[in-house]
Amino acid sequence: MVDSRTPKDPSVASLTPPPRRPDEDEDARLAEFGYAQKLDRSVGRIASFAIGFSTISATTAVFTGFSAGYLNAGAPFIWTLFLAIPVFLIWTLIAADVAGKIPLAGYAYQWTSRLNGSTFGWFTGFCALIGWISGMTSLGYIFAGYLGSVFGWELEQREQILIAVAVVIVCVLINAYKVRLATFINNIGVGLELVVTVVVTLVIALVLIFAPENAQPFSSLFVGDSPDDAVPYMVAWFTAALGPFFGLVGVEAVADVAEETKDARRVIPRTMFYAFAVSCVIEFAMYLVYVLAVKDADAVIGSSAPIEEIISQQLGPVVARIVIAIALTNILVCLLSNVLVGTRLLYSLSRDNMMPFSRALRHVAPKRKTPSTSVVTLGVVSVLLLLSALVSPQAFNYFLGIATLAFFTTYLLQTIGLLIAAVRGRMPAPEKGAFDLGRARIPLLVVGVVVFLGVDLALVFLPPFAGNAYVFAGIMALALVWWLLVLRRRLREGEAGPRYAQDHPDEEIRAVADVA
């Protein structure tokens, strides 16, 4: 059924199926959305939690965000985490509410496309895609820097970029091979993070308790100075929040592997809450312990690997290198998960013929059941971005900021779309046993719009982030050009959008049906 308000767009409205039958399996449910089951539905509860936890990756967040936070605001920067936690709790509640109702790969595109129209879905999905690409590119570069510190290499930017390229390629090959391999490696990495990294943090905490002369006074957590006298401290403090905010990005990422998750409607919302709660506790504990463990602040500020410097000050350089080597697995699986979920979004967009070269990008290897072309394409784009930093050293400075800006813009667009759908009564009905916001939905969506808009404005107007807005706007302009020149016509003619796969069963879909 087509929404009578927008008769020219055959992809709008009534694109959510009727309530699920008690005996209906996940693959049959997917068919009701108009798609054949082509991916490998092998992700269970543990693997789902591991994907969510590793995408957030508290350890990676601390390793990447500590330097900027401590440099900008000193020890009190850790309290900015308590700005991030309620913001992401709002988003987790919103995302969990929809994930159980529309369990499809490429959630950022699918949710808004089915509830608000394909044009809205296109810009939201493209924005999220920029976030995942920028995020994985940043993680590759960060991983290369810490790898150099483990081996004692004095890396120039060119060398660090080339190592990052190699790391991204490895993660792409793992994801292109099979999701079971990616989730198996991811589970190991998460296990190491939960056991080793947390244990080391507890050891340092014990050292500080029994040798208080090695610790900063607790009062230092409430005294900070701006690194620039011309910048008010509160501005510096808010700027320092970028690390903690980036550290919780991706709490909803597990929704991107909904078509590969068993009992996705119930498992994914729970996974989001578990991963979010565990990440918040671990991230704050690590920030608190490592801030109090700073013995030589100048050495930490001047170090390219501040956490390694802090561990070295407390436990010695040998232990520090061992811990960093293990922590590298956390950053690696975080990158691995970013590639995994980002490629599912690209695949989902291409399956609906929304992307250039969609026919190739929606290809799924029949034996491995992975969208291998999308995986390789996303890897190529990331590699090209890394290589661009060889030409312009400033290029990398934008990756991390753009990733955060892109994600929060995605959250804002999705929340606006969901609010419109909720007011118009177009949200899918809840299912028994699945998470549902009920009457709290509209009030929470209103609060979400205000909060996410505020964060977006801060990421645009705070002085250290000002340049990101222009770059991000330029990238989104490409999405507008593609929509104006090609995609608008495709949507008008029914050659793209959520009904495309159902109305245009290509050779691959027929082949899957024959095999089944």
Coordinates of C-alpha atoms in Angstrom, one line a residue:
M1 CA 0.0 0.0 0.0
V2 CA 1.3 3.4 -0.9
D3 CA 0.8 6.5 1.3
S4 CA -1.8 8.6 -0.4
R5 CA 0.0 11.8 0.8
T6 CA 3.0 11.0 -1.5
P7 CA 1.6 9.0 -4.4
K8 CA 4.6 9.7 -6.6
D9 CA 7.0 7.8 -4.3
P10 CA 6.2 4.1 -4.3
S11 CA 8.7 3.5 -1.5
V12 CA 6.8 5.5 1.1
A13 CA 4.6 4.2 3.9
S14 CA 3.2 0.8 5.0
L15 CA 6.6 -0.8 4.5
T16 CA 6.5 -2.5 7.9
P17 CA 4.9 -6.0 7.9
P18 CA 1.9 -7.0 10.0
P19 CA 2.5 -8.4 13.6
R20 CA 4.7 -11.5 13.7
R21 CA 3.0 -14.9 13.9
P22 CA 4.0 -17.0 16.9
D23 CA 5.4 -19.8 14.6
E24 CA 7.1 -17.5 12.1
D25 CA 10.9 -17.8 11.8
E26 CA 13.4 -14.9 11.1
D27 CA 13.9 -15.7 7.4
A28 CA 10.1 -15.8 6.7
R29 CA 9.9 -12.5 8.6
L30 CA 12.6 -11.0 6.4
A31 CA 10.6 -12.1 3.3
E32 CA 7.7 -10.0 4.6
F33 CA 10.0 -6.9 4.4
G34 CA 10.6 -7.8 0.8
Y35 CA 14.0 -9.4 1.0
A36 CA 15.4 -12.9 0.5
Q37 CA 17.6 -14.3 3.3
K38 CA 21.1 -14.2 1.7
L39 CA 23.4 -13.4 4.7
D40 CA 24.6 -16.0 7.3
R41 CA 22.3 -15.9 10.3
S42 CA 24.8 -17.2 12.7
V43 CA 25.2 -14.4 15.3
G44 CA 24.0 -15.6 18.7
R45 CA 23.6 -13.7 22.0
I46 CA 27.2 -13.7 23.0
A47 CA 28.5 -12.7 19.5
S48 CA 25.8 -10.0 19.4
F49 CA 27.0 -8.5 22.7
A50 CA 30.6 -8.8 21.6
I51 CA 29.9 -6.8 18.4
G52 CA 28.1 -4.1 20.3
F53 CA 30.7 -3.9 23.0
S54 CA 33.7 -3.9 20.6
T55 CA 32.1 -1.3 18.4
I56 CA 31.8 1.0 21.4
S57 CA 35.1 -0.4 22.8
A58 CA 35.7 1.4 26.1
T59 CA 39.4 0.6 26.0
T60 CA 39.8 2.1 22.5
A61 CA 37.8 5.1 23.7
V62 CA 40.2 5.7 26.6
F63 CA 43.3 5.2 24.5
T64 CA 42.1 7.6 21.8
G65 CA 40.3 10.2 23.9
F66 CA 42.6 10.5 26.9
S67 CA 45.2 12.7 25.2
A68 CA 42.8 15.3 23.8
G69 CA 40.7 15.4 27.0
Y70 CA 43.7 15.8 29.4
L71 CA 45.4 18.3 27.2
N72 CA 42.3 20.5 26.9
A73 CA 40.9 20.4 30.4
G74 CA 43.2 18.5 32.7
A75 CA 42.0 15.9 35.1
P76 CA 38.4 17.3 35.4
F77 CA 37.8 16.2 31.8
I78 CA 36.7 12.8 33.1
W79 CA 33.4 14.3 34.3
T80 CA 32.5 15.1 30.7
L81 CA 31.7 11.4 30.5
F82 CA 28.6 12.2 32.6
L83 CA 27.5 14.5 29.8
A84 CA 27.9 11.7 27.3
I85 CA 26.1 8.9 29.3
P86 CA 22.6 10.4 29.5
V87 CA 22.9 11.5 25.9
F88 CA 23.6 8.0 24.7
L89 CA 21.1 6.5 27.1
I90 CA 18.4 8.5 25.3
W91 CA 19.7 7.2 22.0
T92 CA 20.0 3.6 23.2
L93 CA 16.3 3.7 24.4
I94 CA 15.2 5.1 21.0
A95 CA 17.3 2.7 18.9
A96 CA 16.3 -0.4 21.0
D97 CA 12.6 0.6 20.5
V98 CA 12.9 0.5 16.7
A99 CA 15.5 -2.3 16.3
G100 CA 13.0 -4.8 17.6
K101 CA 10.3 -3.6 15.2
I102 CA 12.4 -3.2 12.0
P103 CA 15.3 -5.7 12.3
L104 CA 17.0 -5.0 9.0
A105 CA 20.6 -4.5 8.0
G106 CA 21.4 -0.8 7.4
Y107 CA 19.2 0.5 10.2
A108 CA 20.1 4.1 9.6
Y109 CA 18.7 3.9 6.1
Q110 CA 16.0 1.3 6.7
W111 CA 14.2 2.9 9.6
T112 CA 13.8 6.4 8.1
S113 CA 13.2 5.1 4.6
R114 CA 10.3 2.9 5.7
L115 CA 8.7 5.4 8.1
N116 CA 9.5 8.7 6.4
G117 CA 10.3 8.0 2.7
S118 CA 13.3 7.1 0.6
T119 CA 14.7 10.6 0.2
F120 CA 14.8 11.1 4.0
G121 CA 16.3 7.6 4.2
W122 CA 18.9 8.3 1.6
F123 CA 20.4 11.3 3.3
T124 CA 20.3 9.7 6.8
G125 CA 21.9 6.5 5.5
F126 CA 24.6 8.4 3.6
C127 CA 25.4 10.4 6.7
A128 CA 25.8 7.2 8.8
L129 CA 28.0 5.7 6.1
I130 CA 30.3 8.7 6.3
G131 CA 30.5 8.2 10.1
W132 CA 31.5 4.5 9.7
I133 CA 34.1 5.2 7.0
S134 CA 35.6 8.1 9.0
G135 CA 35.5 6.0 12.2
M136 CA 37.3 3.0 10.7
T137 CA 39.9 5.2 9.0
S138 CA 40.6 6.9 12.3
L139 CA 40.9 3.6 14.1
G140 CA 43.4 2.3 11.6
Y141 CA 45.6 5.3 12.1
I142 CA 45.4 5.1 15.9
F143 CA 46.2 1.4 15.8
A144 CA 49.3 2.1 13.7
G145 CA 50.5 4.7 16.2
Y146 CA 50.2 2.3 19.2
L147 CA 51.8 -0.5 17.2
G148 CA 54.8 1.7 16.7
S149 CA 55.0 2.4 20.4
V150 CA 55.0 -1.3 21.3
F151 CA 58.0 -2.0 19.0
G152 CA 59.7 1.3 19.9
W153 CA 59.5 2.6 16.4
E154 CA 59.8 6.4 15.8
L155 CA 57.1 6.6 13.1
E156 CA 56.8 9.5 10.8
Q157 CA 53.2 10.3 9.6
R158 CA 54.0 8.6 6.2
E159 CA 55.0 5.3 7.9
Q160 CA 52.0 5.4 10.3
I161 CA 49.6 5.9 7.4
L162 CA 51.1 2.9 5.5
I163 CA 50.8 0.7 8.5
A164 CA 47.2 1.9 8.9
V165 CA 46.5 1.0 5.3
A166 CA 47.8 -2.6 5.9
V167 CA 45.7 -3.0 9.1
V168 CA 42.5 -1.8 7.3
I169 CA 43.2 -4.3 4.4
V170 CA 43.6 -7.1 6.9
C171 CA 40.3 -6.3 8.6
V172 CA 38.6 -6.0 5.2
L173 CA 39.9 -9.5 4.1
I174 CA 38.6 -11.0 7.4
N175 CA 35.2 -9.5 6.9
A176 CA 35.1 -10.4 3.2
Y177 CA 35.8 -14.1 4.0
K178 CA 33.0 -14.9 6.4
V179 CA 31.1 -13.3 9.3
R180 CA 31.7 -16.3 11.5
L181 CA 35.4 -15.7 11.3
A182 CA 35.0 -12.0 12.0
T183 CA 32.7 -12.7 15.0
F184 CA 35.1 -15.4 16.3
I185 CA 38.0 -13.1 16.3
N186 CA 35.8 -10.4 17.8
N187 CA 34.8 -12.6 20.6
I188 CA 38.4 -13.3 21.5
G189 CA 39.3 -9.6 21.4
V190 CA 36.4 -8.7 23.7
G191 CA 37.4 -11.5 26.1
L192 CA 40.9 -10.1 26.3
E193 CA 39.5 -6.6 26.8
L194 CA 37.2 -7.7 29.7
V195 CA 39.9 -9.8 31.4
V196 CA 43.4 -8.3 30.7
T197 CA 42.7 -4.6 30.3
V198 CA 40.3 -4.4 33.2
V199 CA 42.7 -6.4 35.4
V200 CA 45.6 -4.1 34.6
T201 CA 43.4 -1.1 35.5
L202 CA 42.5 -2.8 38.9
V203 CA 46.2 -3.4 39.5
I204 CA 47.1 0.2 39.0
A205 CA 44.2 1.2 41.3
L206 CA 45.6 -1.1 44.0
V207 CA 49.0 0.5 43.6
L208 CA 47.5 3.9 44.1
I209 CA 45.6 2.7 47.2
F210 CA 48.6 1.1 48.8
A211 CA 51.2 3.7 47.6
P212 CA 49.3 7.0 47.6
E213 CA 52.5 8.9 47.0
N214 CA 52.2 7.6 43.4
A215 CA 48.8 9.1 42.9
Q216 CA 47.5 12.6 42.2
P217 CA 45.2 13.9 45.0
F218 CA 41.5 13.3 44.5
S219 CA 41.1 17.1 44.5
S220 CA 42.9 17.3 41.2
L221 CA 39.8 15.9 39.6
F222 CA 38.1 19.3 40.3
V223 CA 40.9 21.7 39.3
G224 CA 41.8 22.4 35.7
D225 CA 43.3 25.1 33.5
S226 CA 42.6 26.0 29.9
P227 CA 45.7 25.4 27.7
D228 CA 45.0 28.8 26.1
D229 CA 44.4 31.8 28.3
A230 CA 42.2 33.3 25.5
V231 CA 39.8 30.3 25.8
P232 CA 37.5 30.2 28.8
Y233 CA 37.9 27.0 30.8
M234 CA 34.3 25.9 30.3
V235 CA 34.8 26.0 26.6
A236 CA 38.0 24.0 27.0
W237 CA 36.1 21.5 29.2
F238 CA 33.3 21.1 26.7
T239 CA 35.9 20.6 23.9
A240 CA 37.5 17.9 26.0
A241 CA 34.2 16.0 25.9
L242 CA 34.9 14.9 22.3
G243 CA 36.8 11.9 23.5
P244 CA 34.1 10.5 25.9
F245 CA 31.4 11.3 23.4
F246 CA 33.3 9.5 20.6
G247 CA 33.9 6.7 23.0
L248 CA 30.2 5.8 23.2
V249 CA 29.4 6.1 19.5
G250 CA 28.1 2.9 18.0
V251 CA 25.9 1.6 20.8
E252 CA 23.3 0.8 18.2
A253 CA 25.7 -0.7 15.7
V254 CA 24.6 -4.3 16.4
A255 CA 21.3 -3.4 14.7
D256 CA 23.2 -3.4 11.4
V257 CA 23.7 -7.2 11.7
A258 CA 20.1 -7.8 12.4
E259 CA 19.7 -10.1 9.4
E260 CA 22.6 -12.2 10.7
T261 CA 21.3 -12.4 14.3
K262 CA 19.3 -15.2 15.7
D263 CA 16.0 -14.0 17.3
A264 CA 17.0 -10.5 16.4
R265 CA 13.9 -8.8 17.6
R266 CA 14.6 -9.7 21.2
V267 CA 18.4 -10.2 21.3
I268 CA 19.4 -6.8 19.7
P269 CA 17.6 -4.4 22.1
R270 CA 19.0 -6.4 25.1
T271 CA 22.5 -6.4 23.5
M272 CA 22.4 -2.6 23.2
F273 CA 21.6 -2.1 26.9
Y274 CA 24.2 -4.7 28.1
A275 CA 27.0 -3.3 25.9
F276 CA 26.1 0.3 26.8
A277 CA 26.0 -0.4 30.6
V278 CA 29.3 -2.4 30.7
S279 CA 31.1 0.1 28.5
C280 CA 30.1 3.1 30.6
V281 CA 31.3 1.4 33.8
I282 CA 34.6 0.3 32.3
E283 CA 35.3 3.6 30.5
F284 CA 34.7 5.7 33.6
A285 CA 36.8 3.4 35.8
M286 CA 39.7 3.5 33.3
Y287 CA 39.5 7.3 33.0
L288 CA 39.4 7.7 36.8
V289 CA 42.3 5.4 37.5
Y290 CA 44.6 6.6 34.7
V291 CA 44.0 10.3 35.6
L292 CA 44.8 9.7 39.2
A293 CA 47.9 7.6 38.2
V294 CA 49.6 10.5 36.3
K295 CA 52.9 11.1 38.1
D296 CA 54.5 13.3 35.5
A297 CA 51.9 15.4 33.8
D298 CA 54.3 17.1 31.3
A299 CA 55.5 13.6 30.1
V300 CA 51.9 12.5 29.6
I301 CA 50.9 15.6 27.7
G302 CA 53.9 15.4 25.5
S303 CA 53.5 11.6 24.8
S304 CA 51.8 10.3 21.6
A305 CA 50.7 7.3 23.7
P306 CA 49.6 8.8 27.1
I307 CA 48.1 5.6 28.5
E308 CA 51.4 3.7 27.9
E309 CA 53.3 6.6 29.5
I310 CA 51.0 6.4 32.6
I311 CA 51.4 2.6 32.9
S312 CA 55.1 3.0 32.5
Q313 CA 55.2 5.5 35.3
Q314 CA 53.4 3.2 37.6
L315 CA 54.4 -0.4 36.6
G316 CA 57.5 0.1 34.4
P317 CA 58.1 0.2 30.6
V318 CA 58.1 -3.6 30.2
V319 CA 54.6 -4.0 31.7
A320 CA 53.4 -1.0 29.8
R321 CA 54.4 -2.5 26.4
I322 CA 52.8 -5.8 27.2
V323 CA 49.5 -4.1 28.2
I324 CA 49.6 -1.9 25.0
A325 CA 50.3 -5.0 22.9
I326 CA 47.1 -6.6 24.4
A327 CA 45.2 -3.4 24.1
L328 CA 46.0 -3.4 20.4
T329 CA 43.7 -6.4 20.0
N330 CA 40.9 -4.2 21.4
I331 CA 41.5 -1.5 18.9
L332 CA 41.8 -4.1 16.2
V333 CA 38.4 -5.8 16.9
C334 CA 36.9 -2.3 17.2
L335 CA 38.1 -1.6 13.7
L336 CA 36.9 -5.1 12.6
S337 CA 33.4 -4.4 14.0
N338 CA 33.3 -1.0 12.3
V339 CA 34.0 -2.6 9.0
L340 CA 31.4 -5.3 9.7
V341 CA 28.5 -2.9 10.5
G342 CA 29.5 -0.2 8.0
T343 CA 29.5 -2.7 5.1
R344 CA 26.0 -3.9 6.0
L345 CA 24.8 -0.4 5.7
L346 CA 26.4 -0.1 2.2
Y347 CA 24.9 -3.4 1.2
S348 CA 21.5 -2.4 2.5
L349 CA 21.6 0.9 0.5
S350 CA 22.7 -1.0 -2.6
R351 CA 20.1 -3.7 -2.3
D352 CA 17.5 -1.0 -2.7
N353 CA 19.5 0.4 -5.7
M354 CA 20.2 3.7 -3.8
M355 CA 24.0 3.8 -4.5
P356 CA 26.1 4.1 -7.7
F357 CA 27.1 0.7 -8.9
S358 CA 24.4 -0.9 -6.7
R359 CA 24.2 -4.1 -8.8
A360 CA 27.8 -4.9 -7.9
L361 CA 27.7 -3.6 -4.3
R362 CA 24.6 -5.8 -3.4
H363 CA 26.3 -9.0 -4.5
V364 CA 26.5 -11.6 -1.8
A365 CA 29.0 -14.5 -2.1
P366 CA 26.7 -17.5 -2.2
K367 CA 29.0 -19.9 -0.3
R368 CA 30.4 -17.5 2.3
K369 CA 27.2 -15.4 2.5
T370 CA 29.0 -12.1 2.9
P371 CA 28.5 -8.9 0.9
S372 CA 32.1 -9.2 -0.2
T373 CA 31.9 -6.4 -2.9
S374 CA 30.6 -3.9 -0.3
V375 CA 33.3 -5.0 2.2
V376 CA 36.1 -4.4 -0.3
T377 CA 34.6 -1.1 -1.6
L378 CA 34.4 0.3 1.9
G379 CA 38.0 -0.8 2.5
V380 CA 39.2 0.9 -0.7
V381 CA 37.5 4.2 0.3
S382 CA 39.1 4.0 3.7
V383 CA 42.5 3.3 2.2
L384 CA 42.1 6.3 -0.2
L385 CA 41.3 8.6 2.7
L386 CA 44.4 7.4 4.6
L387 CA 46.5 8.0 1.5
S388 CA 45.1 11.5 1.2
A389 CA 46.9 12.3 4.4
L390 CA 50.1 11.7 2.5
V391 CA 49.3 14.7 0.3
S392 CA 47.7 16.8 3.0
P393 CA 48.9 16.2 6.6
Q394 CA 45.8 18.1 7.9
A395 CA 43.5 15.4 6.3
F396 CA 43.7 13.1 9.3
N397 CA 42.8 15.9 11.7
Y398 CA 39.3 15.8 10.2
F399 CA 38.6 12.1 10.3
L400 CA 37.8 11.8 14.0
G401 CA 35.8 15.0 14.2
I402 CA 33.8 14.2 11.1
A403 CA 33.0 10.7 12.4
T404 CA 31.4 12.1 15.6
L405 CA 29.6 14.9 13.7
A406 CA 28.3 12.4 11.1
F407 CA 27.0 10.0 13.8
F408 CA 25.2 12.7 15.8
T409 CA 23.7 14.2 12.6
T410 CA 22.5 10.6 11.9
Y411 CA 21.0 10.3 15.4
L412 CA 19.3 13.7 14.9
L413 CA 17.8 12.9 11.5
Q414 CA 16.6 9.5 12.7
T415 CA 15.0 10.9 15.9
I416 CA 13.2 13.6 13.8
G417 CA 12.0 11.0 11.5
L418 CA 10.8 8.7 14.3
L419 CA 9.1 11.6 16.0
I420 CA 7.2 12.4 12.8
A421 CA 6.2 8.8 12.3
A422 CA 5.1 8.5 16.0
V423 CA 2.9 11.6 15.8
R424 CA 1.3 10.3 12.6
G425 CA 0.7 6.9 14.1
R426 CA 3.0 5.0 11.7
M427 CA 5.2 3.2 14.2
P428 CA 5.0 -0.6 14.0
A429 CA 3.0 -2.3 16.7
P430 CA 5.0 -3.8 19.6
E431 CA 5.4 -7.6 19.8
K432 CA 5.1 -9.7 22.9
G433 CA 8.4 -10.0 24.7
A434 CA 10.1 -7.3 22.6
F435 CA 11.3 -3.9 24.0
D436 CA 8.8 -1.1 23.5
L437 CA 8.8 2.5 24.8
G438 CA 5.0 2.8 24.7
R439 CA 3.7 6.1 26.0
A440 CA 7.2 7.3 26.7
R441 CA 8.1 7.3 23.0
I442 CA 7.0 10.8 21.9
P443 CA 8.3 12.6 25.0
L444 CA 11.7 10.8 24.7
L445 CA 11.9 11.6 21.0
V446 CA 11.3 15.3 21.7
V447 CA 14.0 15.3 24.3
G448 CA 16.3 13.4 21.9
V449 CA 15.8 16.0 19.1
V450 CA 16.8 18.8 21.5
V451 CA 19.8 17.0 22.9
F452 CA 21.2 15.7 19.6
L453 CA 20.7 19.1 18.0
G454 CA 22.6 20.7 20.9
V455 CA 25.5 18.3 20.5
D456 CA 25.5 18.8 16.7
L457 CA 25.7 22.6 17.2
A458 CA 28.6 22.2 19.7
L459 CA 30.5 20.0 17.2
V460 CA 30.0 22.8 14.6
F461 CA 30.5 26.0 16.6
L462 CA 33.1 25.1 19.2
P463 CA 36.4 26.6 17.9
P464 CA 38.4 23.4 17.7
F465 CA 35.7 21.7 15.5
A466 CA 34.9 24.6 13.2
G467 CA 36.7 23.2 10.2
N468 CA 34.9 19.9 10.4
A469 CA 31.5 21.5 9.5
Y470 CA 32.8 22.7 6.1
V471 CA 34.3 19.4 5.2
F472 CA 31.2 17.5 6.3
A473 CA 28.9 19.9 4.4
G474 CA 31.0 19.3 1.3
I475 CA 30.7 15.5 1.7
M476 CA 26.9 15.8 2.2
A477 CA 26.7 18.0 -0.9
L478 CA 27.9 14.9 -2.9
A479 CA 24.8 13.1 -1.6
L480 CA 22.6 16.0 -2.7
V481 CA 24.2 16.0 -6.2
W482 CA 23.6 12.2 -6.6
W483 CA 20.0 12.6 -5.4
L484 CA 19.4 15.5 -7.8
L485 CA 21.0 13.9 -10.9
V486 CA 20.1 10.2 -10.5
L487 CA 18.4 9.0 -7.4
R488 CA 15.3 11.3 -7.6
R489 CA 14.5 9.9 -11.0
R490 CA 15.1 6.3 -9.8
L491 CA 12.7 6.8 -6.9
R492 CA 10.1 8.4 -9.0
E493 CA 10.1 5.6 -11.5
G494 CA 10.2 2.9 -8.8
E495 CA 13.7 1.9 -9.7
A496 CA 15.0 2.3 -6.1
G497 CA 13.8 2.2 -2.5
P498 CA 12.6 -0.4 -0.1
R499 CA 10.3 -2.1 -2.7
Y500 CA 13.1 -2.4 -5.3
A501 CA 14.3 -5.9 -4.2
Q502 CA 10.8 -7.2 -4.1
D503 CA 9.7 -5.8 -7.4
H504 CA 12.9 -6.5 -9.2
P505 CA 14.1 -10.0 -8.3
D506 CA 17.5 -10.1 -10.1
E507 CA 19.5 -13.2 -10.9
E508 CA 21.1 -13.4 -7.5
I509 CA 17.8 -13.5 -5.6
R510 CA 16.4 -16.1 -8.0
A511 CA 19.6 -18.2 -7.5
V512 CA 19.1 -18.0 -3.7
A513 CA 15.5 -19.1 -4.1
D514 CA 16.5 -22.0 -6.2
V515 CA 19.1 -23.2 -3.7
A516 CA 16.6 -22.8 -0.9

